[in-house]
Amino acid sequence: MKKFYNFPEGFFWGSASSAEQSEGKGNTGKGKTIWDHWFEIEKNRFFDEVGPDVTSDFFNRYDDDIKLMKELGHNSFRMSLSWARLFPNGDGEVNEKAVEFYNKVIDTFIANEVTPFVNLYHFDMPMAMQEKGGWESKKVVKAYANYTDKCFELFGDRIERWFTFNEPLGPVLGGYMQDFHYPNVIDFKRATQVAFNTILANAKAIRKFKKHNLKSKIGIVLNLSPTYPRSSNKYDLEAAEYCDLFYNRSFLDPCVKGEFPKKLVDTLKKYDQMPEYTKEDLKIIKENTAQILGINYYEPRRAKARDNAVNTKSPFMPEWLFDTYVLPGRKFNQYRGWEIYEKGILDLCNNVKDNYGNIEAFISENGMGVADEARFIENGQINDDYRIEFIKGHLKYIHKAIEEGCNINGYHLWTFIDCWSWMNAYKNRYGLVSLDLKTQKRTVKKSGEFYKLLGKNNGFED
Ligand code: BGP
């Protein structure tokens, strides 16, 4: 029997993107980011050797793009500000041309009744700051806090929801553990320093925010994956606990509760992986926690006790304490290699409800990247039923989470128009709208039509 999934009044429907992945360079004199730099020196590591120079040219096309969002059921959208655009050297004087650009963008969102959610950092470290040590350096933390302070001053009158970071775990994993972000270091101790300093930067930005006495709220966007043990065997359970500590609670606990999990700290001490910090740092983290939470959900993590003994000569990694494993018969996005497990989103929401004070939250990213979508074109439109199924499958569990009392007030799909991805460039397409890279032509996909009705009806039937 069909059912209509009705969402609470005022639910935020929309999508998300980031500056580096959609703006293009523009003409404000944007400073280089680590992505521009890495692309310059190692093009071969980017799919089809496409870099972030042009992307979908939001810089020049924001007006039409925002109108199209409105048409396709959006009442909100998460964008990010580019630190390197506003401060080409990372600090010093703000760039007035960049301010003008973002003022126009924000005003256009508001004029179209699409509420902008603003994220302050989405993987895009200004190269000038990376040269000073990136997130390993407390000077960079300070420069970031000053940058955010300026943003609150400049745009705070119009923004209702702020986010300090998108997925701060990403640069830790990518840049210091697994070699998929610049600076391509493999060193867990440096990774923990980067993680700690990012958490401190988040808290310092929140502290600055509070000084502005704005009516809006501020929080952080985390990529969370519910962690499932293979079995109830005690070593499988312990493995899952470690996996959860390193990859979820490492950020979730300090950012929402202001404290690091004791077992995580004890483990870092045991393996001599502690970052440097001061008591004052811990105090700032304790006193400046998130007021709202963005949850990015793509895939679950499945953990089991390690099959083999650790090679203690290899660099320390959290995986010394667990193995991840593949669920036989899992639903799977073959293009991205990620398991699709819709119920995971319900488990995540319930975890936030039960263990993190039911903080006001929204699903800030969820989506499906598919390669070669042109093969699905029918009558000039990409017939992406798989994406519609993906969205519905997750929304049903979000609906259930809300029924169970979870404080979830929105859903933002990744993404609106096919965007540039960190190393995959334009390999996998996530958009509700397809992009012809050569002509910049936008064409609404079938999922875009679905989204239009979703927003209009505040829900869907299935
Ligand atoms: C998230 C990031 C996004 C986006 C998305 C899809 O982790 O916040 O920036 O890129 O994942 O991942 P990918 O582009 O790697 O396929």
CSV table of C-alpha atoms and ligand atoms in Angstrom, one decimal:
chain,number,residue,atom,x,y,z
A,1,MET,CA,0.0,0.0,0.0
A,2,LYS,CA,1.2,3.5,-0.8
A,3,LYS,CA,2.0,5.9,2.0
A,4,PHE,CA,2.5,9.6,1.9
A,5,TYR,CA,5.6,10.6,3.9
A,6,ASN,CA,4.8,14.1,5.2
A,7,PHE,CA,7.6,16.1,6.8
A,8,PRO,CA,7.2,18.7,9.5
A,9,GLU,CA,6.2,22.2,8.5
A,10,GLY,CA,9.2,24.4,7.8
A,11,PHE,CA,11.4,21.4,7.0
A,12,PHE,CA,14.5,22.5,5.1
A,13,TRP,CA,14.7,21.0,1.6
A,14,GLY,CA,17.7,21.7,-0.5
A,15,SER,CA,21.2,20.6,-1.5
A,16,ALA,CA,24.8,21.4,-0.7
A,17,SER,CA,27.9,22.3,-2.5
A,18,SER,CA,31.2,24.0,-1.8
A,19,ALA,CA,33.2,27.0,-3.1
A,20,GLU,CA,36.1,25.0,-4.5
A,21,GLN,CA,33.8,22.5,-6.2
A,22,SER,CA,31.5,24.9,-7.9
A,23,GLU,CA,32.6,28.5,-8.1
A,24,GLY,CA,35.6,28.5,-10.4
A,25,LYS,CA,38.3,31.0,-10.1
A,26,GLY,CA,36.3,34.2,-11.0
A,27,ASN,CA,38.0,37.6,-11.2
A,28,THR,CA,38.3,38.7,-7.6
A,29,GLY,CA,42.0,37.8,-7.4
A,30,LYS,CA,41.4,34.6,-5.4
A,31,GLY,CA,44.5,33.2,-3.7
A,32,LYS,CA,45.7,29.7,-4.5
A,33,THR,CA,44.3,26.8,-2.5
A,34,ILE,CA,46.0,23.5,-1.8
A,35,TRP,CA,43.9,22.1,-4.6
A,36,ASP,CA,45.1,24.6,-7.1
A,37,HIS,CA,48.7,23.9,-6.0
A,38,TRP,CA,48.4,20.1,-6.0
A,39,PHE,CA,46.7,20.1,-9.4
A,40,GLU,CA,49.6,22.3,-10.7
A,41,ILE,CA,52.2,19.8,-9.5
A,42,GLU,CA,50.5,16.5,-10.0
A,43,LYS,CA,47.7,16.7,-12.6
A,44,ASN,CA,47.8,13.0,-13.2
A,45,ARG,CA,46.2,12.3,-9.8
A,46,PHE,CA,43.0,14.0,-11.0
A,47,PHE,CA,40.5,12.1,-13.1
A,48,ASP,CA,41.0,13.1,-16.8
A,49,GLU,CA,43.4,15.8,-15.6
A,50,VAL,CA,40.6,18.2,-14.8
A,51,GLY,CA,41.3,20.7,-12.0
A,52,PRO,CA,39.2,23.2,-10.0
A,53,ASP,CA,39.8,26.3,-12.2
A,54,VAL,CA,36.4,26.4,-13.9
A,55,THR,CA,34.1,23.8,-12.3
A,56,SER,CA,30.4,24.8,-12.8
A,57,ASP,CA,31.3,28.5,-12.9
A,58,PHE,CA,28.9,29.5,-10.0
A,59,PHE,CA,31.0,32.7,-9.8
A,60,ASN,CA,29.4,33.9,-13.1
A,61,ARG,CA,26.2,31.9,-13.1
A,62,TYR,CA,24.9,32.1,-9.5
A,63,ASP,CA,21.9,34.2,-10.4
A,64,ASP,CA,20.4,31.6,-12.8
A,65,ASP,CA,21.6,28.7,-10.6
A,66,ILE,CA,19.8,30.0,-7.6
A,67,LYS,CA,16.6,30.6,-9.6
A,68,LEU,CA,16.8,27.0,-10.8
A,69,MET,CA,17.2,25.9,-7.2
A,70,LYS,CA,14.0,27.7,-6.3
A,71,GLU,CA,12.3,26.1,-9.2
A,72,LEU,CA,13.4,22.6,-8.1
A,73,GLY,CA,11.9,22.7,-4.7
A,74,HIS,CA,14.7,24.2,-2.7
A,75,ASN,CA,13.9,26.4,0.3
A,76,SER,CA,17.5,26.3,1.5
A,77,PHE,CA,21.0,25.6,0.2
A,78,ARG,CA,24.4,25.0,1.9
A,79,MET,CA,27.2,26.9,0.3
A,80,SER,CA,30.7,27.6,1.5
A,81,LEU,CA,32.7,30.7,1.6
A,82,SER,CA,36.2,30.5,0.2
A,83,TRP,CA,38.8,31.6,2.7
A,84,ALA,CA,41.3,32.1,-0.1
A,85,ARG,CA,38.9,34.3,-2.0
A,86,LEU,CA,38.2,36.5,1.0
A,87,PHE,CA,41.8,36.5,2.2
A,88,PRO,CA,44.1,35.6,-0.7
A,89,ASN,CA,47.0,35.2,1.7
A,90,GLY,CA,44.9,33.7,4.4
A,91,ASP,CA,45.2,36.7,6.7
A,92,GLY,CA,45.7,40.5,6.4
A,93,GLU,CA,43.1,42.7,4.7
A,94,VAL,CA,39.9,41.3,3.4
A,95,ASN,CA,39.5,41.4,-0.4
A,96,GLU,CA,36.7,43.8,-1.2
A,97,LYS,CA,35.9,42.3,-4.5
A,98,ALA,CA,35.3,39.0,-2.8
A,99,VAL,CA,33.1,40.6,-0.2
A,100,GLU,CA,31.1,42.2,-3.0
A,101,PHE,CA,30.7,38.8,-4.7
A,102,TYR,CA,29.5,37.0,-1.6
A,103,ASN,CA,27.1,39.9,-0.8
A,104,LYS,CA,25.5,39.5,-4.2
A,105,VAL,CA,25.2,35.8,-3.8
A,106,ILE,CA,23.7,35.9,-0.3
A,107,ASP,CA,21.3,38.7,-1.4
A,108,THR,CA,20.2,36.6,-4.4
A,109,PHE,CA,19.5,33.6,-2.3
A,110,ILE,CA,17.4,35.7,0.1
A,111,ALA,CA,15.5,37.4,-2.8
A,112,ASN,CA,14.6,34.0,-4.1
A,113,GLU,CA,13.5,32.7,-0.7
A,114,VAL,CA,16.2,30.1,-0.6
A,115,THR,CA,17.7,30.2,2.8
A,116,PRO,CA,21.5,30.1,2.6
A,117,PHE,CA,23.3,27.9,5.2
A,118,VAL,CA,26.9,29.1,5.2
A,119,ASN,CA,29.9,26.8,5.8
A,120,LEU,CA,33.2,28.5,6.5
A,121,TYR,CA,35.7,25.8,5.4
A,122,HIS,CA,35.3,22.9,3.0
A,123,PHE,CA,38.7,21.3,2.5
A,124,ASP,CA,40.1,24.4,0.8
A,125,MET,CA,43.1,25.6,2.7
A,126,PRO,CA,44.7,28.7,1.2
A,127,MET,CA,48.1,27.7,0.0
A,128,ALA,CA,49.7,30.6,1.8
A,129,MET,CA,48.4,29.1,5.0
A,130,GLN,CA,49.5,25.6,4.1
A,131,GLU,CA,53.0,27.0,3.6
A,132,LYS,CA,52.8,28.1,7.2
A,133,GLY,CA,52.0,24.6,8.4
A,134,GLY,CA,48.3,24.2,7.6
A,135,TRP,CA,46.3,22.8,10.4
A,136,GLU,CA,49.4,21.6,12.1
A,137,SER,CA,50.1,25.2,13.0
A,138,LYS,CA,48.5,27.2,15.8
A,139,LYS,CA,49.2,30.4,13.7
A,140,VAL,CA,46.9,29.0,11.1
A,141,VAL,CA,44.2,28.3,13.7
A,142,LYS,CA,44.5,32.0,14.7
A,143,ALA,CA,44.2,33.2,11.1
A,144,TYR,CA,41.2,31.0,10.6
A,145,ALA,CA,39.5,32.4,13.7
A,146,ASN,CA,40.1,35.9,12.4
A,147,TYR,CA,38.8,35.0,9.0
A,148,THR,CA,35.6,33.6,10.5
A,149,ASP,CA,35.3,36.7,12.7
A,150,LYS,CA,35.3,38.9,9.6
A,151,CYS,CA,32.6,36.7,8.0
A,152,PHE,CA,30.3,37.1,11.0
A,153,GLU,CA,30.8,40.8,10.8
A,154,LEU,CA,30.2,41.1,7.1
A,155,PHE,CA,27.4,38.6,6.5
A,156,GLY,CA,26.1,37.9,10.0
A,157,ASP,CA,23.0,40.1,9.5
A,158,ARG,CA,21.6,37.8,6.8
A,159,ILE,CA,22.8,34.3,7.7
A,160,GLU,CA,20.7,32.1,10.0
A,161,ARG,CA,22.8,29.0,10.1
A,162,TRP,CA,26.6,28.9,10.1
A,163,PHE,CA,29.0,26.0,10.1
A,164,THR,CA,32.6,26.2,11.0
A,165,PHE,CA,33.8,23.1,9.0
A,166,ASN,CA,32.6,20.5,6.6
A,167,GLU,CA,33.8,17.1,7.5
A,168,PRO,CA,37.0,18.0,9.3
A,169,LEU,CA,37.9,14.3,9.3
A,170,GLY,CA,38.4,14.5,5.5
A,171,PRO,CA,41.6,16.5,5.5
A,172,VAL,CA,43.0,14.4,8.4
A,173,LEU,CA,42.4,11.2,6.6
A,174,GLY,CA,43.2,12.5,3.2
A,175,GLY,CA,46.1,14.8,4.0
A,176,TYR,CA,47.9,12.9,6.8
A,177,MET,CA,46.8,9.3,6.7
A,178,GLN,CA,45.7,8.0,3.3
A,179,ASP,CA,47.2,10.3,0.7
A,180,PHE,CA,44.1,11.6,-1.0
A,181,HIS,CA,44.5,15.3,-0.1
A,182,TYR,CA,47.5,17.6,-0.2
A,183,PRO,CA,50.0,17.6,1.6
A,184,ASN,CA,50.0,13.8,1.1
A,185,VAL,CA,51.7,13.0,4.4
A,186,ILE,CA,51.4,9.6,6.1
A,187,ASP,CA,52.0,10.2,9.7
A,188,PHE,CA,49.3,9.5,12.4
A,189,LYS,CA,50.9,11.7,15.0
A,190,ARG,CA,50.7,14.7,12.7
A,191,ALA,CA,47.2,13.6,11.8
A,192,THR,CA,46.1,13.8,15.5
A,193,GLN,CA,47.7,17.3,15.7
A,194,VAL,CA,45.7,18.4,12.6
A,195,ALA,CA,42.5,16.9,14.1
A,196,PHE,CA,43.1,18.6,17.5
A,197,ASN,CA,43.9,22.0,15.9
A,198,THR,CA,40.8,21.8,13.7
A,199,ILE,CA,38.6,21.1,16.7
A,200,LEU,CA,40.3,24.0,18.5
A,201,ALA,CA,39.7,26.2,15.4
A,202,ASN,CA,36.1,25.2,15.4
A,203,ALA,CA,35.8,26.2,19.1
A,204,LYS,CA,37.6,29.5,18.5
A,205,ALA,CA,35.3,30.4,15.6
A,206,ILE,CA,32.3,29.6,17.8
A,207,ARG,CA,33.8,31.9,20.5
A,208,LYS,CA,34.2,34.7,18.0
A,209,PHE,CA,30.7,34.1,16.8
A,210,LYS,CA,29.2,34.5,20.2
A,211,LYS,CA,30.8,37.9,20.6
A,212,HIS,CA,28.7,39.2,17.7
A,213,ASN,CA,25.4,38.6,19.5
A,214,LEU,CA,23.7,37.4,16.4
A,215,LYS,CA,20.3,35.8,16.3
A,216,SER,CA,21.6,33.0,14.2
A,217,LYS,CA,23.1,29.6,15.2
A,218,ILE,CA,26.4,28.0,14.6
A,219,GLY,CA,27.6,24.4,14.4
A,220,ILE,CA,29.7,22.0,12.5
A,221,VAL,CA,29.1,19.5,9.7
A,222,LEU,CA,30.5,16.0,10.4
A,223,ASN,CA,30.7,12.9,8.2
A,224,LEU,CA,29.3,10.2,10.4
A,225,SER,CA,29.1,6.5,9.8
A,226,PRO,CA,27.3,4.2,12.1
A,227,THR,CA,29.7,1.4,13.0
A,228,TYR,CA,28.4,-2.1,13.0
A,229,PRO,CA,30.4,-5.0,14.5
A,230,ARG,CA,30.5,-8.3,12.5
A,231,SER,CA,29.2,-10.3,15.4
A,232,SER,CA,28.6,-10.2,19.1
A,233,ASN,CA,31.9,-11.8,19.8
A,234,LYS,CA,33.6,-9.6,22.3
A,235,TYR,CA,36.6,-8.9,20.1
A,236,ASP,CA,34.4,-7.9,17.2
A,237,LEU,CA,32.5,-5.5,19.6
A,238,GLU,CA,35.8,-4.0,20.8
A,239,ALA,CA,37.0,-3.6,17.2
A,240,ALA,CA,33.8,-1.7,16.4
A,241,GLU,CA,34.2,0.4,19.5
A,242,TYR,CA,37.7,1.5,18.4
A,243,CYS,CA,36.6,2.2,14.9
A,244,ASP,CA,33.7,4.4,16.2
A,245,LEU,CA,36.1,6.2,18.6
A,246,PHE,CA,38.6,7.1,15.9
A,247,TYR,CA,36.2,7.9,13.1
A,248,ASN,CA,33.1,9.3,14.7
A,249,ARG,CA,33.5,10.2,18.4
A,250,SER,CA,36.9,11.8,17.8
A,251,PHE,CA,35.0,14.9,16.4
A,252,LEU,CA,31.5,14.3,17.6
A,253,ASP,CA,32.3,14.3,21.3
A,254,PRO,CA,34.5,17.4,21.5
A,255,CYS,CA,32.4,19.4,19.1
A,256,VAL,CA,29.1,18.7,20.7
A,257,LYS,CA,30.0,17.8,24.3
A,258,GLY,CA,33.2,19.7,24.6
A,259,GLU,CA,35.2,16.6,25.7
A,260,PHE,CA,37.3,13.9,24.2
A,261,PRO,CA,36.4,10.3,24.9
A,262,LYS,CA,38.6,8.9,27.6
A,263,LYS,CA,39.3,5.7,25.9
A,264,LEU,CA,40.4,7.5,22.8
A,265,VAL,CA,42.8,9.6,24.8
A,266,ASP,CA,44.1,6.6,26.6
A,267,THR,CA,44.7,4.7,23.4
A,268,LEU,CA,46.6,7.7,21.8
A,269,LYS,CA,48.8,7.8,24.9
A,270,LYS,CA,49.4,4.1,24.8
A,271,TYR,CA,50.6,4.3,21.2
A,272,ASP,CA,52.5,7.6,21.7
A,273,GLN,CA,50.2,9.5,19.3
A,274,MET,CA,49.0,12.4,21.5
A,275,PRO,CA,49.0,15.9,19.9
A,276,GLU,CA,50.4,18.9,21.7
A,277,TYR,CA,47.9,21.1,23.5
A,278,THR,CA,47.4,23.3,26.5
A,279,LYS,CA,44.9,23.4,29.3
A,280,GLU,CA,43.6,26.7,27.9
A,281,ASP,CA,42.9,24.9,24.5
A,282,LEU,CA,40.8,22.3,26.4
A,283,LYS,CA,38.9,25.0,28.2
A,284,ILE,CA,38.1,26.8,24.9
A,285,ILE,CA,36.9,23.5,23.4
A,286,LYS,CA,34.8,22.8,26.5
A,287,GLU,CA,33.1,26.2,26.5
A,288,ASN,CA,32.4,26.6,22.8
A,289,THR,CA,30.4,23.7,21.5
A,290,ALA,CA,28.1,23.4,18.5
A,291,GLN,CA,24.6,24.8,18.7
A,292,ILE,CA,23.5,22.8,15.6
A,293,LEU,CA,24.8,19.8,13.9
A,294,GLY,CA,25.1,18.9,10.2
A,295,ILE,CA,25.2,15.1,9.5
A,296,ASN,CA,26.8,14.0,6.2
A,297,TYR,CA,25.9,10.3,5.6
A,298,TYR,CA,27.0,8.2,2.7
A,299,GLU,CA,28.0,4.8,4.0
A,300,PRO,CA,28.2,2.7,7.2
A,301,ARG,CA,31.4,1.2,8.7
A,302,ARG,CA,31.6,-2.4,9.4
A,303,ALA,CA,34.3,-3.6,11.8
A,304,LYS,CA,35.7,-6.9,13.0
A,305,ALA,CA,38.6,-8.1,15.1
A,306,ARG,CA,41.8,-8.1,13.1
A,307,ASP,CA,42.5,-11.3,11.1
A,308,ASN,CA,46.2,-10.9,11.4
A,309,ALA,CA,48.7,-9.6,13.9
A,310,VAL,CA,49.9,-6.0,13.5
A,311,ASN,CA,53.2,-5.3,11.8
A,312,THR,CA,54.6,-3.0,14.4
A,313,LYS,CA,57.2,-1.7,12.0
A,314,SER,CA,54.5,-0.1,9.9
A,315,PRO,CA,53.3,3.4,10.7
A,316,PHE,CA,50.7,3.5,13.5
A,317,MET,CA,47.1,3.7,12.2
A,318,PRO,CA,43.7,3.2,13.9
A,319,GLU,CA,43.4,0.0,11.8
A,320,TRP,CA,46.0,-1.5,14.2
A,321,LEU,CA,42.9,-2.0,16.4
A,322,PHE,CA,40.3,-3.3,14.0
A,323,ASP,CA,39.7,-4.5,10.4
A,324,THR,CA,36.9,-3.2,8.3
A,325,TYR,CA,34.9,-5.8,6.4
A,326,VAL,CA,32.5,-6.0,3.5
A,327,LEU,CA,29.0,-7.2,4.2
A,328,PRO,CA,28.2,-10.1,1.9
A,329,GLY,CA,25.4,-9.1,-0.5
A,330,ARG,CA,25.5,-5.5,0.5
A,331,LYS,CA,23.8,-2.8,-1.7
A,332,PHE,CA,26.6,-1.0,-3.3
A,333,ASN,CA,27.4,2.0,-5.3
A,334,GLN,CA,30.0,0.5,-7.7
A,335,TYR,CA,31.1,3.9,-9.0
A,336,ARG,CA,32.2,5.2,-5.7
A,337,GLY,CA,32.8,1.9,-3.9
A,338,TRP,CA,30.5,2.8,-1.0
A,339,GLU,CA,27.9,0.5,0.6
A,340,ILE,CA,24.3,1.9,0.4
A,341,TYR,CA,22.6,1.2,3.7
A,342,GLU,CA,19.6,3.4,4.2
A,343,LYS,CA,18.8,2.4,7.7
A,344,GLY,CA,22.2,3.7,8.8
A,345,ILE,CA,20.8,7.2,8.7
A,346,LEU,CA,18.1,6.2,11.3
A,347,ASP,CA,20.8,4.7,13.6
A,348,LEU,CA,22.9,7.9,13.3
A,349,CYS,CA,20.0,10.1,14.2
A,350,ASN,CA,19.0,8.0,17.1
A,351,ASN,CA,22.6,8.1,18.4
A,352,VAL,CA,22.6,11.9,18.2
A,353,LYS,CA,19.2,11.9,20.0
A,354,ASP,CA,20.2,9.5,22.8
A,355,ASN,CA,23.9,10.4,23.4
A,356,TYR,CA,24.3,14.0,22.2
A,357,GLY,CA,21.4,15.8,23.8
A,358,ASN,CA,19.1,15.6,20.7
A,359,ILE,CA,20.9,18.6,19.4
A,360,GLU,CA,19.1,20.4,16.5
A,361,ALA,CA,20.4,18.7,13.4
A,362,PHE,CA,19.9,18.3,9.7
A,363,ILE,CA,21.1,15.9,7.1
A,364,SER,CA,23.7,18.1,5.4
A,365,GLU,CA,24.9,15.7,2.8
A,366,ASN,CA,23.7,12.4,1.3
A,367,GLY,CA,23.8,11.4,-2.3
A,368,MET,CA,24.9,9.1,-5.0
A,369,GLY,CA,27.7,9.7,-7.6
A,370,VAL,CA,27.3,7.8,-10.8
A,371,ALA,CA,29.7,7.6,-13.7
A,372,ASP,CA,28.8,7.9,-17.5
A,373,GLU,CA,25.2,9.1,-16.8
A,374,ALA,CA,24.8,10.1,-20.5
A,375,ARG,CA,23.9,6.4,-21.1
A,376,PHE,CA,20.7,7.0,-19.2
A,377,ILE,CA,19.5,9.9,-21.5
A,378,GLU,CA,15.9,9.5,-22.7
A,379,ASN,CA,14.2,12.4,-24.6
A,380,GLY,CA,17.1,14.7,-23.7
A,381,GLN,CA,17.0,14.0,-20.0
A,382,ILE,CA,19.0,11.8,-17.7
A,383,ASN,CA,16.6,9.2,-16.4
A,384,ASP,CA,18.2,8.7,-13.0
A,385,ASP,CA,15.6,6.5,-11.3
A,386,TYR,CA,18.5,5.0,-9.2
A,387,ARG,CA,19.0,8.4,-7.6
A,388,ILE,CA,15.3,8.9,-6.9
A,389,GLU,CA,15.2,5.5,-5.2
A,390,PHE,CA,18.4,6.4,-3.2
A,391,ILE,CA,16.8,9.6,-2.0
A,392,LYS,CA,13.5,8.0,-1.1
A,393,GLY,CA,15.1,5.1,0.6
A,394,HIS,CA,17.0,7.5,3.0
A,395,LEU,CA,14.1,9.9,3.4
A,396,LYS,CA,11.8,7.1,4.7
A,397,TYR,CA,14.3,6.5,7.5
A,398,ILE,CA,14.7,10.2,8.2
A,399,HIS,CA,10.9,10.3,8.4
A,400,LYS,CA,11.0,7.5,10.9
A,401,ALA,CA,13.7,9.2,12.9
A,402,ILE,CA,11.6,12.3,13.2
A,403,GLU,CA,8.6,10.1,14.3
A,404,GLU,CA,10.9,8.6,17.0
A,405,GLY,CA,11.7,12.1,18.3
A,406,CYS,CA,14.9,12.9,16.6
A,407,ASN,CA,15.5,16.7,16.1
A,408,ILE,CA,16.1,16.6,12.4
A,409,ASN,CA,14.9,19.7,10.5
A,410,GLY,CA,16.2,19.3,7.0
A,411,TYR,CA,17.7,17.3,4.2
A,412,HIS,CA,20.3,18.6,1.8
A,413,LEU,CA,21.3,16.4,-1.1
A,414,TRP,CA,24.8,16.3,-2.4
A,415,THR,CA,24.5,18.0,-4.9
A,416,PHE,CA,22.6,20.5,-7.0
A,417,ILE,CA,24.5,20.7,-10.3
A,418,ASP,CA,27.2,18.1,-11.0
A,419,CYS,CA,30.3,19.4,-9.3
A,420,TRP,CA,34.0,18.9,-9.3
A,421,SER,CA,35.1,16.3,-6.9
A,422,TRP,CA,38.4,16.2,-5.0
A,423,MET,CA,40.4,13.7,-7.0
A,424,ASN,CA,37.6,12.2,-9.1
A,425,ALA,CA,36.9,15.6,-10.8
A,426,TYR,CA,33.9,14.9,-13.0
A,427,LYS,CA,34.0,11.1,-13.0
A,428,ASN,CA,31.0,10.6,-10.7
A,429,ARG,CA,28.0,12.8,-11.1
A,430,TYR,CA,25.9,13.7,-8.1
A,431,GLY,CA,23.6,16.4,-9.3
A,432,LEU,CA,19.9,16.9,-9.7
A,433,VAL,CA,21.0,18.9,-12.7
A,434,SER,CA,23.6,17.7,-15.2
A,435,LEU,CA,26.4,19.8,-16.4
A,436,ASP,CA,27.9,19.8,-19.9
A,437,LEU,CA,31.5,20.7,-19.0
A,438,LYS,CA,32.3,22.0,-22.5
A,439,THR,CA,29.3,24.3,-22.9
A,440,GLN,CA,28.4,24.8,-19.2
A,441,LYS,CA,24.8,23.9,-20.2
A,442,ARG,CA,22.6,22.8,-17.4
A,443,THR,CA,19.9,20.1,-17.9
A,444,VAL,CA,17.5,19.0,-15.2
A,445,LYS,CA,17.6,15.3,-14.5
A,446,LYS,CA,14.6,13.2,-13.7
A,447,SER,CA,15.7,13.4,-10.0
A,448,GLY,CA,15.4,17.2,-10.3
A,449,GLU,CA,11.8,16.9,-11.3
A,450,PHE,CA,11.3,14.6,-8.3
A,451,TYR,CA,12.9,17.1,-6.1
A,452,LYS,CA,10.6,19.8,-7.3
A,453,LEU,CA,7.6,17.9,-6.1
A,454,LEU,CA,9.3,16.9,-2.9
A,455,GLY,CA,9.8,20.5,-1.9
A,456,LYS,CA,6.3,21.6,-3.1
A,457,ASN,CA,4.5,18.8,-1.3
A,458,ASN,CA,6.8,18.7,1.7
A,459,GLY,CA,7.1,15.0,1.3
A,460,PHE,CA,6.4,12.2,-1.2
A,461,GLU,CA,4.3,9.1,-1.8
A,462,ASP,CA,5.7,5.7,-2.1
B,1,BGP,C1,31.8,14.6,0.9
B,1,BGP,C2,32.3,16.0,0.7
B,1,BGP,C3,31.9,16.6,-0.5
B,1,BGP,C4,31.7,15.7,-1.7
B,1,BGP,C5,31.1,14.3,-1.3
B,1,BGP,C6,31.1,13.2,-2.4
B,1,BGP,O1,32.7,13.9,1.7
B,1,BGP,O2,31.9,16.8,1.8
B,1,BGP,O3,32.7,17.7,-0.8
B,1,BGP,O4,32.8,15.6,-2.5
B,1,BGP,O5,31.7,13.8,-0.2
B,1,BGP,O6,32.4,12.6,-2.4
B,1,BGP,P1,33.3,12.5,-3.7
B,1,BGP,O7,33.2,13.8,-4.3
B,1,BGP,O8,34.6,12.2,-3.2
B,1,BGP,O9,32.7,11.4,-4.5
